Coordinates of C-alpha atoms in Angstrom, one line a residue:
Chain A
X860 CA 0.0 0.0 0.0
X861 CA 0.9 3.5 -0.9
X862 CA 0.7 6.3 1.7
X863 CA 1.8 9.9 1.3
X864 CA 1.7 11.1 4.7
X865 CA 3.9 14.3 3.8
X866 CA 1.7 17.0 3.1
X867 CA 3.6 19.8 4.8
X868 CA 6.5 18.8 2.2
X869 CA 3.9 19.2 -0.5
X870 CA 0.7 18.6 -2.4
X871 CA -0.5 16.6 -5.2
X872 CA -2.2 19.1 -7.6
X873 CA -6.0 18.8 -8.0
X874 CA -7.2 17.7 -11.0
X875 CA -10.0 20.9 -11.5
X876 CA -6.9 23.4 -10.7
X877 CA -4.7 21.5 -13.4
X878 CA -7.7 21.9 -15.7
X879 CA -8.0 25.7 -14.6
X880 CA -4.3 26.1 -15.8
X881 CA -4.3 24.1 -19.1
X882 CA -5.3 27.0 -21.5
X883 CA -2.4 29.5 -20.2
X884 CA 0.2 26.4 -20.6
X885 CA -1.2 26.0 -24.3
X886 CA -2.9 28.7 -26.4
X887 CA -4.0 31.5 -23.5
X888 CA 0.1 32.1 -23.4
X889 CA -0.1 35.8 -23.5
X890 CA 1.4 38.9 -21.2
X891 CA -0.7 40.5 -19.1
X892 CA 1.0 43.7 -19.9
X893 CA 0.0 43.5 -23.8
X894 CA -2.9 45.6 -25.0
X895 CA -4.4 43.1 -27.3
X896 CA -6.8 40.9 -26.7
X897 CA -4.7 37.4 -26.1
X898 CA -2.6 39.8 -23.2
X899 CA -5.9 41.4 -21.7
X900 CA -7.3 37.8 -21.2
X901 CA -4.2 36.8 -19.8
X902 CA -4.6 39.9 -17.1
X903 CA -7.8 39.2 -16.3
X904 CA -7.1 35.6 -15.2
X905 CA -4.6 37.3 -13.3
X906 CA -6.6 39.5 -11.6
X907 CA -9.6 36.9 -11.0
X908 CA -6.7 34.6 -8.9
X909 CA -5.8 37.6 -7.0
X910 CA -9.2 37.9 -6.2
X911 CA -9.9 34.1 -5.3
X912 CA -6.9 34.5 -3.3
X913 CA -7.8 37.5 -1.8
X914 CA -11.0 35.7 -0.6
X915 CA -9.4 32.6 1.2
X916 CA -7.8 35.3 4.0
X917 CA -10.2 38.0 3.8
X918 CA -7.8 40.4 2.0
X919 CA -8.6 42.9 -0.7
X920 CA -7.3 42.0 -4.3
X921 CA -5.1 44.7 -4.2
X922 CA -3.6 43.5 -0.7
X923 CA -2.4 40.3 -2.4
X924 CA 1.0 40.4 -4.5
X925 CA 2.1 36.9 -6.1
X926 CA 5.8 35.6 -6.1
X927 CA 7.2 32.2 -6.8
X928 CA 6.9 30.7 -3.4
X929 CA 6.7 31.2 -0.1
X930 CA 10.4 31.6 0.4
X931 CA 10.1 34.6 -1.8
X932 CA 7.6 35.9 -0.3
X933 CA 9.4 35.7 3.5
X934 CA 12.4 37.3 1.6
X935 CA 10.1 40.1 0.0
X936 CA 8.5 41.0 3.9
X937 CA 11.6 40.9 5.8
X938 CA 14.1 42.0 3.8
X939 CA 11.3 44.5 2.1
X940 CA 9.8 46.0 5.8
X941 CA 14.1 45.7 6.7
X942 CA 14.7 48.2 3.7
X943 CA 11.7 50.3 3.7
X944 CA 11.6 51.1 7.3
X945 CA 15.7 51.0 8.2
X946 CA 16.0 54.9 9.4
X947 CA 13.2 54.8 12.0
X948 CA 15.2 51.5 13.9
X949 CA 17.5 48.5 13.2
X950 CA 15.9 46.0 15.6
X951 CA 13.8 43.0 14.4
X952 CA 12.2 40.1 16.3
X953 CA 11.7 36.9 15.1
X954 CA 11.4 33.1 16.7
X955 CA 13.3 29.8 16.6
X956 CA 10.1 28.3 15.3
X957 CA 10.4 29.9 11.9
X958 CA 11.6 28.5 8.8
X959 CA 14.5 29.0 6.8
X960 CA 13.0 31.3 4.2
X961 CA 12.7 33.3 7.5
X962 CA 15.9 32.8 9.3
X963 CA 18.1 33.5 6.6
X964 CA 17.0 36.4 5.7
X965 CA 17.0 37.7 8.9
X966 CA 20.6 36.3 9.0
X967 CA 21.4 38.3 6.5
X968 CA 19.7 41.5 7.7
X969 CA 22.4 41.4 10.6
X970 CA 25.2 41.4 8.4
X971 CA 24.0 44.5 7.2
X972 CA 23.9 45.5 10.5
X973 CA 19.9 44.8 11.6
X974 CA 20.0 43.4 15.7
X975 CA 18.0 40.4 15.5
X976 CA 16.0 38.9 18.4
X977 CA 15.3 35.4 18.4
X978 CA 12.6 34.3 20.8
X979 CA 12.4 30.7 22.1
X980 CA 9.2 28.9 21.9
X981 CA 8.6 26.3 24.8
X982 CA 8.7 22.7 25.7
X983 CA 5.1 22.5 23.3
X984 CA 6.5 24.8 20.2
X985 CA 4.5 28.0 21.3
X986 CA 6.0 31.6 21.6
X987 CA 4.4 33.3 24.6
X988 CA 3.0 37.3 23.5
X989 CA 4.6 38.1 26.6
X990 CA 8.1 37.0 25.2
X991 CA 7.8 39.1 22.4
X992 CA 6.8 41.8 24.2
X993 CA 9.7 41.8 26.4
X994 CA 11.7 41.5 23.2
X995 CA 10.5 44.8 22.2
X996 CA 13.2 48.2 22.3
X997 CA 12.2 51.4 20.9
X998 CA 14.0 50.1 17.8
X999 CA 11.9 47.6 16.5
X1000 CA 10.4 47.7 13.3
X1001 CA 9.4 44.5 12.4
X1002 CA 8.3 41.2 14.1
X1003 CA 7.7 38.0 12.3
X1004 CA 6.4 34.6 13.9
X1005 CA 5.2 31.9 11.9
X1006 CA 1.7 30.6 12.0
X1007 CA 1.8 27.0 12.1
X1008 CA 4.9 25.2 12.3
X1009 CA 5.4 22.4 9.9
X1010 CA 7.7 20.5 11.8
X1011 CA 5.7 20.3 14.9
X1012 CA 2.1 21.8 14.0
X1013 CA 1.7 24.2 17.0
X1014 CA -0.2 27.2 15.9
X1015 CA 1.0 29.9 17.3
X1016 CA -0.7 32.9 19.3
X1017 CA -0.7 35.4 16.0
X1018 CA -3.7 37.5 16.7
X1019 CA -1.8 38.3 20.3
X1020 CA 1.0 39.1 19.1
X1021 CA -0.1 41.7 15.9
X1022 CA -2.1 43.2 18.7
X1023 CA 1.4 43.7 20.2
X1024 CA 3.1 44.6 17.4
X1025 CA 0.4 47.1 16.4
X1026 CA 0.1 48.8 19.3
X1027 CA 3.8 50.0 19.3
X1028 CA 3.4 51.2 15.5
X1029 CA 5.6 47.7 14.7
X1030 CA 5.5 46.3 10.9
X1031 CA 3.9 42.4 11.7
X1032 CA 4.4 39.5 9.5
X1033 CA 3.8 35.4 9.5
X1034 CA 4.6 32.7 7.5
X1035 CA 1.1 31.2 7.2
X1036 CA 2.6 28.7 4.4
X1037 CA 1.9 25.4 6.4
X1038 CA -1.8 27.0 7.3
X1039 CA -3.2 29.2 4.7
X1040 CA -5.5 26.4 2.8
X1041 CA -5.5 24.1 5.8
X1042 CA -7.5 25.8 8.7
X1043 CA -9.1 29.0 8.7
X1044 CA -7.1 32.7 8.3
X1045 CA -8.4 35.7 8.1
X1046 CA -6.0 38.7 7.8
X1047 CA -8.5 41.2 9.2
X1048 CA -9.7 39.5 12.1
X1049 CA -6.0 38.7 13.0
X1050 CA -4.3 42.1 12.4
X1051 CA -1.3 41.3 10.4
X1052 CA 0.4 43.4 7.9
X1053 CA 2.4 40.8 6.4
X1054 CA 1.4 37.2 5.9
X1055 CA 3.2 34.6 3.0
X1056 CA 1.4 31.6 1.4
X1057 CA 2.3 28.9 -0.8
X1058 CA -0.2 27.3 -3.8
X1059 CA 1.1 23.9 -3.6
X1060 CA 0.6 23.7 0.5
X1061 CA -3.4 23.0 -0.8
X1062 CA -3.0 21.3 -3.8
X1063 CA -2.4 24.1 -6.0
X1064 CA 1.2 24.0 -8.2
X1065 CA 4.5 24.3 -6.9
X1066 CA 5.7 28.1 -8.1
X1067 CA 3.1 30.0 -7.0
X1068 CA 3.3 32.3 -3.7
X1069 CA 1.9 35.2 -2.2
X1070 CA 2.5 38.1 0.0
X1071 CA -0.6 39.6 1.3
X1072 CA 0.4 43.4 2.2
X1073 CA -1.9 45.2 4.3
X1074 CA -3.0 48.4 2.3
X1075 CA -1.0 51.0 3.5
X1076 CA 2.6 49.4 4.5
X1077 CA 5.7 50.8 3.0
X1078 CA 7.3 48.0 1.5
X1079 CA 10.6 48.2 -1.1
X1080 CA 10.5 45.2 -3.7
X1081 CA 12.3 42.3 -3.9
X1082 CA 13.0 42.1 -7.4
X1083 CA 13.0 45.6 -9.1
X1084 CA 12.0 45.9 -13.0
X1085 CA 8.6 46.5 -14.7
X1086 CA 5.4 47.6 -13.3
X1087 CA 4.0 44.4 -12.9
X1088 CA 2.4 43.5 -9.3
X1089 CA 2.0 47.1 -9.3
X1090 CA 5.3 48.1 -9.3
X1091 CA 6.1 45.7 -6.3
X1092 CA 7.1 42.7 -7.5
X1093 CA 8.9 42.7 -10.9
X1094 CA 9.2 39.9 -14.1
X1095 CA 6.4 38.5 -16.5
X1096 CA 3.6 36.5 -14.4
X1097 CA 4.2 33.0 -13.8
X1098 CA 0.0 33.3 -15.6
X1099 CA -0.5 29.5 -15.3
X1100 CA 0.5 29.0 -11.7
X1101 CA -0.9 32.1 -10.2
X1102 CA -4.6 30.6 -12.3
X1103 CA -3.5 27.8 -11.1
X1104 CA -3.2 29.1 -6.9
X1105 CA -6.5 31.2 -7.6
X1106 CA -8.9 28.0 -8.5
X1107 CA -6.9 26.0 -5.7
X1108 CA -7.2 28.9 -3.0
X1109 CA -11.1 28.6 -4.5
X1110 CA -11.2 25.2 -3.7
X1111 CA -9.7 25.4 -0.2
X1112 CA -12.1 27.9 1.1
X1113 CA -14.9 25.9 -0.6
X1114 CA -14.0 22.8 1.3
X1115 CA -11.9 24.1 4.1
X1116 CA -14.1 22.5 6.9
X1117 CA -14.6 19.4 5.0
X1118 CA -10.6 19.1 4.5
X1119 CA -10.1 19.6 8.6
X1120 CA -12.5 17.3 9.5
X1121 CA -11.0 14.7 7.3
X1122 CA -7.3 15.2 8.4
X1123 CA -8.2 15.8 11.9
X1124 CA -9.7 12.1 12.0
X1125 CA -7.1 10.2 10.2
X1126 CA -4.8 12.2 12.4
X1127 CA -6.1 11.4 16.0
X1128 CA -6.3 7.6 14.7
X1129 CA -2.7 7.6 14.1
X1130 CA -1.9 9.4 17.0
X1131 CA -3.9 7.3 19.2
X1132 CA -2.9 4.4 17.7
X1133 CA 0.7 4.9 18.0
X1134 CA 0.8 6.4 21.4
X1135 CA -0.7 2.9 22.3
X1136 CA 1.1 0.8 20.4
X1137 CA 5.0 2.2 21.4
X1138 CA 6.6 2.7 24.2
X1139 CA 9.0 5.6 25.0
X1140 CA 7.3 7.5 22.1
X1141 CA 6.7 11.5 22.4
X1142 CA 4.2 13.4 20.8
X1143 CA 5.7 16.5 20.0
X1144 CA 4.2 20.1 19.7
X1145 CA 1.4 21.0 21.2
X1146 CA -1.5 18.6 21.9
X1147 CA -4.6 20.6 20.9
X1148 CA -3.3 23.8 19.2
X1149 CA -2.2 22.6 16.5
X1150 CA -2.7 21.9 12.3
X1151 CA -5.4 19.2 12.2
X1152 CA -4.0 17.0 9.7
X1153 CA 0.1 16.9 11.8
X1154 CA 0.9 14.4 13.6
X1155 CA 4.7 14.6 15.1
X1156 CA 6.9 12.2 17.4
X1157 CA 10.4 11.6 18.8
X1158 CA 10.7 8.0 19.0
X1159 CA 13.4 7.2 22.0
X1160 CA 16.6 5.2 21.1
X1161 CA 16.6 4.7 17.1
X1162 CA 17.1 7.8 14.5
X1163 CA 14.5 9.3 12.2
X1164 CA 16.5 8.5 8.9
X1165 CA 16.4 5.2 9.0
X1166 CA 12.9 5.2 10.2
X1167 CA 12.0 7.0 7.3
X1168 CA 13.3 4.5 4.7
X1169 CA 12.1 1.5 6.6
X1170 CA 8.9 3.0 6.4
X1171 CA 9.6 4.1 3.2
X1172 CA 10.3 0.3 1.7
X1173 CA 6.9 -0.3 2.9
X1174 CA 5.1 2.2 0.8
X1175 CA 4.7 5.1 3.5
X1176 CA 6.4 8.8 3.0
X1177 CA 6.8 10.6 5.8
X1178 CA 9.4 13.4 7.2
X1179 CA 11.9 13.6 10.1
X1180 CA 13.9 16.6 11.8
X1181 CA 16.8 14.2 12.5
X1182 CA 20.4 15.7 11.5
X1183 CA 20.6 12.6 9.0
X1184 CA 18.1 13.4 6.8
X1185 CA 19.4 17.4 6.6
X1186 CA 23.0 17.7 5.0
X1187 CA 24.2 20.4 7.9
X1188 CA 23.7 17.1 9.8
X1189 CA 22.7 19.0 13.0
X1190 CA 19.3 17.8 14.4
X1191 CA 16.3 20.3 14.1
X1192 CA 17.0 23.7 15.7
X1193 CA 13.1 23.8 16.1
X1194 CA 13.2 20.4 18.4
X1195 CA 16.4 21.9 20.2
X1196 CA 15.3 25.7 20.7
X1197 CA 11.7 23.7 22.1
X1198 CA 14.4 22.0 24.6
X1199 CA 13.9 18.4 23.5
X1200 CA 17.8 16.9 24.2
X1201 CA 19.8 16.3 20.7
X1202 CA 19.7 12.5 21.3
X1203 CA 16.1 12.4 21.4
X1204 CA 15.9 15.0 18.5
X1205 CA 17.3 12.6 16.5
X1206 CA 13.9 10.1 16.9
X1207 CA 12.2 12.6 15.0
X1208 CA 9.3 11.8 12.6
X1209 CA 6.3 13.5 11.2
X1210 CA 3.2 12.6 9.4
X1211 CA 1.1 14.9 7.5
X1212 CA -2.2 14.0 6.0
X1213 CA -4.3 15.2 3.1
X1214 CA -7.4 14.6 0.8
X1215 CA -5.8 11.8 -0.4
X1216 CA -5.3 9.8 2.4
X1217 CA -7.7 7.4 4.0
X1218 CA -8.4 5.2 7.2
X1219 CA -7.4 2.5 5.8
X1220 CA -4.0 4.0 5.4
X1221 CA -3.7 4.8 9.2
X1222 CA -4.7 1.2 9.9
X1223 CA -1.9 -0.5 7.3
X1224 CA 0.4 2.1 8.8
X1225 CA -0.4 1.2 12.7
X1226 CA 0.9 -2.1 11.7
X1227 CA 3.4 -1.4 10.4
X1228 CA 4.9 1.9 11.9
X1229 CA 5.7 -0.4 15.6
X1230 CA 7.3 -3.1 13.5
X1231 CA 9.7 -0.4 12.2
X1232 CA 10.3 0.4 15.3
X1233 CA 10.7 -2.5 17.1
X1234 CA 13.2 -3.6 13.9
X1235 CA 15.4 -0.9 14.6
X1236 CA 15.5 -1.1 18.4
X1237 CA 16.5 -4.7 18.0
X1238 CA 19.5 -2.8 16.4
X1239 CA 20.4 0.1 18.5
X1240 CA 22.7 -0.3 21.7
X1241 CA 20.9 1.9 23.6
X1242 CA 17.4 -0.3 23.5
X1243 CA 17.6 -0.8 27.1
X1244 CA 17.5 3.4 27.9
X1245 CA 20.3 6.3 27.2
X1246 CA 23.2 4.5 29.0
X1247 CA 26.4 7.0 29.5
X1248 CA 24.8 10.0 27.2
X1249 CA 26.4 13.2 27.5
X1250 CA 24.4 15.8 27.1
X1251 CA 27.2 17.9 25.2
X1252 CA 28.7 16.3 22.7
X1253 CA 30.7 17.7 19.8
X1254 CA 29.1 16.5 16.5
X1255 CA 31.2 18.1 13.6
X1256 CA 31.3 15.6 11.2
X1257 CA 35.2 14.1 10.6
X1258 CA 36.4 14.5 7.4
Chain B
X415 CA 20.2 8.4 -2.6
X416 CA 21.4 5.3 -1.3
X417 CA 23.0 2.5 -3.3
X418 CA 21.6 -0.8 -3.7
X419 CA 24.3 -2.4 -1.5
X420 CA 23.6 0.0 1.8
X421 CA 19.9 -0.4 1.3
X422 CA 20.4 -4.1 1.3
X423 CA 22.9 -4.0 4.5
X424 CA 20.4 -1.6 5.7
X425 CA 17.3 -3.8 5.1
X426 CA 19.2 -6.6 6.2
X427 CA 22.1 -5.6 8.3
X428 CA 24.2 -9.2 8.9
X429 CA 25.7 -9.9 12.6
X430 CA 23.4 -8.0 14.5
X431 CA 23.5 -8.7 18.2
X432 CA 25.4 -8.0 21.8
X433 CA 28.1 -10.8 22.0
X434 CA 28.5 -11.7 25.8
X435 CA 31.9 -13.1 25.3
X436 CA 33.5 -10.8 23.2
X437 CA 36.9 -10.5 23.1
X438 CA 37.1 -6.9 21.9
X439 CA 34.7 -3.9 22.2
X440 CA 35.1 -0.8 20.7
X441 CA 32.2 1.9 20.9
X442 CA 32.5 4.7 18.5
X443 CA 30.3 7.9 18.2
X444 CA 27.4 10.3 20.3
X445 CA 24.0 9.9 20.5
X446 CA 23.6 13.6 21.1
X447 CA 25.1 13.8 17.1
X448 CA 22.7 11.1 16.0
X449 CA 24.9 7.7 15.8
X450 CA 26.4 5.3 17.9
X451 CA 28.4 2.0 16.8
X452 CA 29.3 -0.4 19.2
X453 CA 31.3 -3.3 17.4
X454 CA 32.3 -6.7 19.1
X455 CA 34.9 -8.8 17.9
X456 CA 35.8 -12.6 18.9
X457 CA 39.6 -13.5 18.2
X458 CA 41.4 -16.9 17.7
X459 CA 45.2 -17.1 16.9
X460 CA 45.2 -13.2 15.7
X461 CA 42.2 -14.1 13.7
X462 CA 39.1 -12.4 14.1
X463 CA 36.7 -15.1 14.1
X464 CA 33.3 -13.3 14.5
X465 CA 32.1 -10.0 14.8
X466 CA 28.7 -9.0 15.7
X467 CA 27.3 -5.2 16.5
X468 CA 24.8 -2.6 17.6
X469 CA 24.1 0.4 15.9
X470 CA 22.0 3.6 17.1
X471 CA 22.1 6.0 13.7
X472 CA 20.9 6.8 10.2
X473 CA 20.4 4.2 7.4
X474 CA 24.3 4.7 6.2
X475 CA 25.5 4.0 10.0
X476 CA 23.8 0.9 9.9
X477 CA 24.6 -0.5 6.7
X478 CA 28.6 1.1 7.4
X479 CA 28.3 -1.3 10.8
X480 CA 26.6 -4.4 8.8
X481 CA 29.4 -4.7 5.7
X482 CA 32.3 -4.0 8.1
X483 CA 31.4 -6.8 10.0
X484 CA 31.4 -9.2 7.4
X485 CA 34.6 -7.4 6.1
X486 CA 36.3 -8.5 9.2
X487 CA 35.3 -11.8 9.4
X488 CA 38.7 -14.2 8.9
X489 CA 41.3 -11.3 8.8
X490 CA 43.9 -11.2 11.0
X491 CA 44.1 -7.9 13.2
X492 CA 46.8 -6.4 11.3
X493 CA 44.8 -7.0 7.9
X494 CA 41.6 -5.9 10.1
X495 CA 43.7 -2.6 10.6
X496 CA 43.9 -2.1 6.9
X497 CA 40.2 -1.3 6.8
X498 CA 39.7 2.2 6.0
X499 CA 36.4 4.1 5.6
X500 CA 37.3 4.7 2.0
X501 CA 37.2 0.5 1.7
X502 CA 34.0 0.2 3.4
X503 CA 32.3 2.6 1.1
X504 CA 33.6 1.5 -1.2
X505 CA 32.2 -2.2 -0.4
X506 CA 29.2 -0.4 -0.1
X507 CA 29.1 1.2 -3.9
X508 CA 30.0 4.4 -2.8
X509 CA 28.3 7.0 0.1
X510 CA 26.9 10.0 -0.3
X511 CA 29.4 12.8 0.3
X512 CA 27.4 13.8 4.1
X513 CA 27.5 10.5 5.2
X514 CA 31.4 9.8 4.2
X515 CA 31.3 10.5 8.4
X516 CA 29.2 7.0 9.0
X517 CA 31.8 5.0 7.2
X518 CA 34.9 6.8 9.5
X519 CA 32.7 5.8 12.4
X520 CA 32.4 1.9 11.7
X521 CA 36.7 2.2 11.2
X522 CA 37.0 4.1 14.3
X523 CA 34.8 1.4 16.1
X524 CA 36.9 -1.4 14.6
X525 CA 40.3 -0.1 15.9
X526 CA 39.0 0.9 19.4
X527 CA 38.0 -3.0 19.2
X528 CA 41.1 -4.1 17.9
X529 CA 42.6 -2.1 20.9
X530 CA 40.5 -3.0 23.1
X531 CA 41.6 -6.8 23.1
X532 CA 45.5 -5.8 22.7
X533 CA 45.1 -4.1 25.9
X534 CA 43.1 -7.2 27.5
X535 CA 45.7 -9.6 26.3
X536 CA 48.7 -7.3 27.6
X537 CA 46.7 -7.8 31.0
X538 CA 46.5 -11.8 31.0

């Protein structure tokens, strides 16, 4: 049996948004700048996906400026508040929860001499509004937190925190790429200025992102060009994808409580059966607040690599935050900063479910899931409990 | 990723076990940096004999720990001590470049075992 359990990796594509895009792959192939008739038609599929976008968070059309991803569209709101906003303060907040397309930009912004606050989420992945507060100097200019991480689901306190943020004139933006098209957001009734989403996080194509931009925040582009995006975000529309993210964002709010209710079931079957069915198991994140269809462990005494591919010979895809499976080799600074010890970081594994998947999945895969397990135990020297583990250890890999 | 050799010492890693009466033991690695080897080795006339091991790490660790064990099976220790991590990879049809590490750590193992019964024969 087959089972793609990694939906926070990505998404297959449904089959009404491929049909949505087919015409702009084929003969619909025109600019949206061009005045004749095969551009204008090109523009106005454009500007219909901004506006099924637009919809899915409660934006405006003109709040909603596409890129190719949500990488690019972290980049474009930090580095793009960073610019725009550099002479009233150099001081930016953001949390060990985020992803890469958050950190490293943020990285980045300190070289070019930005201070940057990282806060630390606790034991259950959530950053406290009250951290963030005390994070706060009369230099700030821009806070970021992510919505739901997609390494241990917790959703975190967002409306709080733009409260926060707002309140001392502070720029606010999340990476709602692992939520947008899974549970409900609403920009308005949250109170961000920034927030970035991906197409193929709900089954739209890989390529697509946005930035929704709060009408009214100075923001300095990314990419700098023509007057496309209005100016904002130069280069010739990716036309097919962004069609392509408008029917899927469509779809999502369409079906959005059906899709929950879906996930949430197969999830608490897995997680139910699994926290049954193996011992010196940890469910990781936090238990309620958190993406309905995420399902995360650290599985005591073996390592999440070779978990994956055992699982992986028998048909079922999931992820893991162990240092193997990432070429820094350094287990997940999102398990670490959540103070989860290295050698248990290491056990990580983490199933995300979609549309596709069904119960009988979770059934086939609570067979087989505590067989990998108990395989791999039967190979590791520490079966027996963490005999003579240091907690600091010095893992640079030997050349 | 991996070759068809390390997934088949991975899928079925040979000489797994403790061995009670092992004449050498050498334990190589950190679980806080994701692997641990743990080799035994059973000598007779400055022949390995047998050679068993225990493995906490990714699926290159593993399969490193499996083929070196059956590498060392019938060599004398000074032929064991020819076994670098370049061989065992190579054994292996190659490593990917990150996990060059996991074949250094089944080496290292094997020398702190080969040690490990010098310095226990020096003592009797």
């Amino acid at each position: 049996m087959e089972c793609y359990f990694d939906h926070v990796a990505t998404n297959p594509l449904r089959p009404e948004v491929l049909e949505a895009m087919m015409p702009y792959l084929k003969e619909e192939f025109g600019n949206p700048l061009s005045v004749y008739p095969l551009g204008v038609r090109a523009r106005e599929a454009v500007e219909k996906a901004r506006e099924q976008v637009a919809s899915l968070v409660n934006a405006r059309p003109s709040e909603i400026v596409f890129t190719s991803s949500g990488a690019e569209a972290n980049n474009f709101a930090l580095r793009g508040i960073a610019m725009a906003r550099q002479y009233e303060g150099k001081h930016i907040i953001v949390t060990r929860m985020e992803h890469h397309s958050v950190l490293n930009p943020a990285r980045f912004l300190e070289k070019l001499g930005f201070a940057v606050t990282y806060v630390n989420p606790d034991r259950q992945g959530l950053i406290s509004p009250d951290d963030i507060k005390k994070a706060i100097t009369d230099e700030t200019i821009l806070i970021s937190v992510i919505y739901a991480s997609p390494e241990v689901g917790t959703i975190e306190p967002i409306k709080e925190i733009a409260q926060i943020a707002r309140e001392r004139g502070i720029t606010f933006h999340t990476d709602a790429v692992a939520a947008v098209g899974n549970i409900p957001v609403d920009v308005e009734d949250l109170g961000v200025d920034l927030l970035s989403m991906a197409a193929h996080q709900f089954y739209g194509p890989k390529g697509a992102g946005a930035l929704y931009i709060r009408q009214g925040t100075r923001i300095i582009p990314l990419i700098f060009g023509g007057i496309q995006e209005g100016g904002r975000r130069a280069g010739t529309e990716n036309v097919p994808a962004i069609v392509g993210m408008g029917r899927a964002a469509e779809l999502a709010k369409e079906e959005l409580p059906q899709r929950v209710e879906h996930v949430r079931g197969l999830r608490d079957k897995l997680v139910e059966g699994v926290m049954n069915k193996i011992e010196a198991i940890h469910y990781t994140g936090h238990p309620d607040r958190r993406l309905p269809g995420h399902a995360s462990f650290c599985v005591e005494y073996i390592e999440g690599e070779a978990m994956l591919l055992m699982l992986a010979s028998k048909g079922i895809y999931a992820a893991s935050g162990s240092a193997c499976t990432s070429k820094a080799l350094k287990a997940s600074p999102v398990l670490l900063s959540m103070g989860i010890p290295a050698h248990i970081a290491h056990g990580s594994i983490v199933f995300s479910f979609g549309m596709d998947n069904t119960m009988e999945q979770i059934e086939y895969t609570l067979e087989e899931f505590p067989q990998v397990v108990r395989r791999l135990r039967e190979l590791s020297p520490f079966a027996k409990g963490w005999e003579g583990v240091e907690e600091e250890g010095r893992c640079t890999p030997k050349k | 990723m991996y070759s068809k050799e390390v997934m088949d010492h991975f899928m079925n890693p040979r000489n797994v076990g403790e061995m009670p009466d092992a004449d050498g033991v050498g334990v190589e690695g950190n679980p806080v940096c994701g692997d641990v080897m743990k080799l035994f080795i059973k000598v007779k006339d400055d022949r390995i004999v047998d050679a068993k091991f225990m493995t906490f790490g990714c699926g290159a660790a593993i399969a490193v720990s499996s083929m070196i064990t059956e590498m060392v099976k019938g060599k004398t220790l000074d032929e064991a001590l020819q076994i670098s991590k370049e061989k065992v990879a190579e054994a292996l049809g190659g490593l990917p470049p990150q996990k060059m590490h996991c074949s250094n750590l089944g080496a290292d193992a094997l020398r702190k075992a080969i040690e490990d019964y010098k310095n226990r024969q020096k003592k009797n």
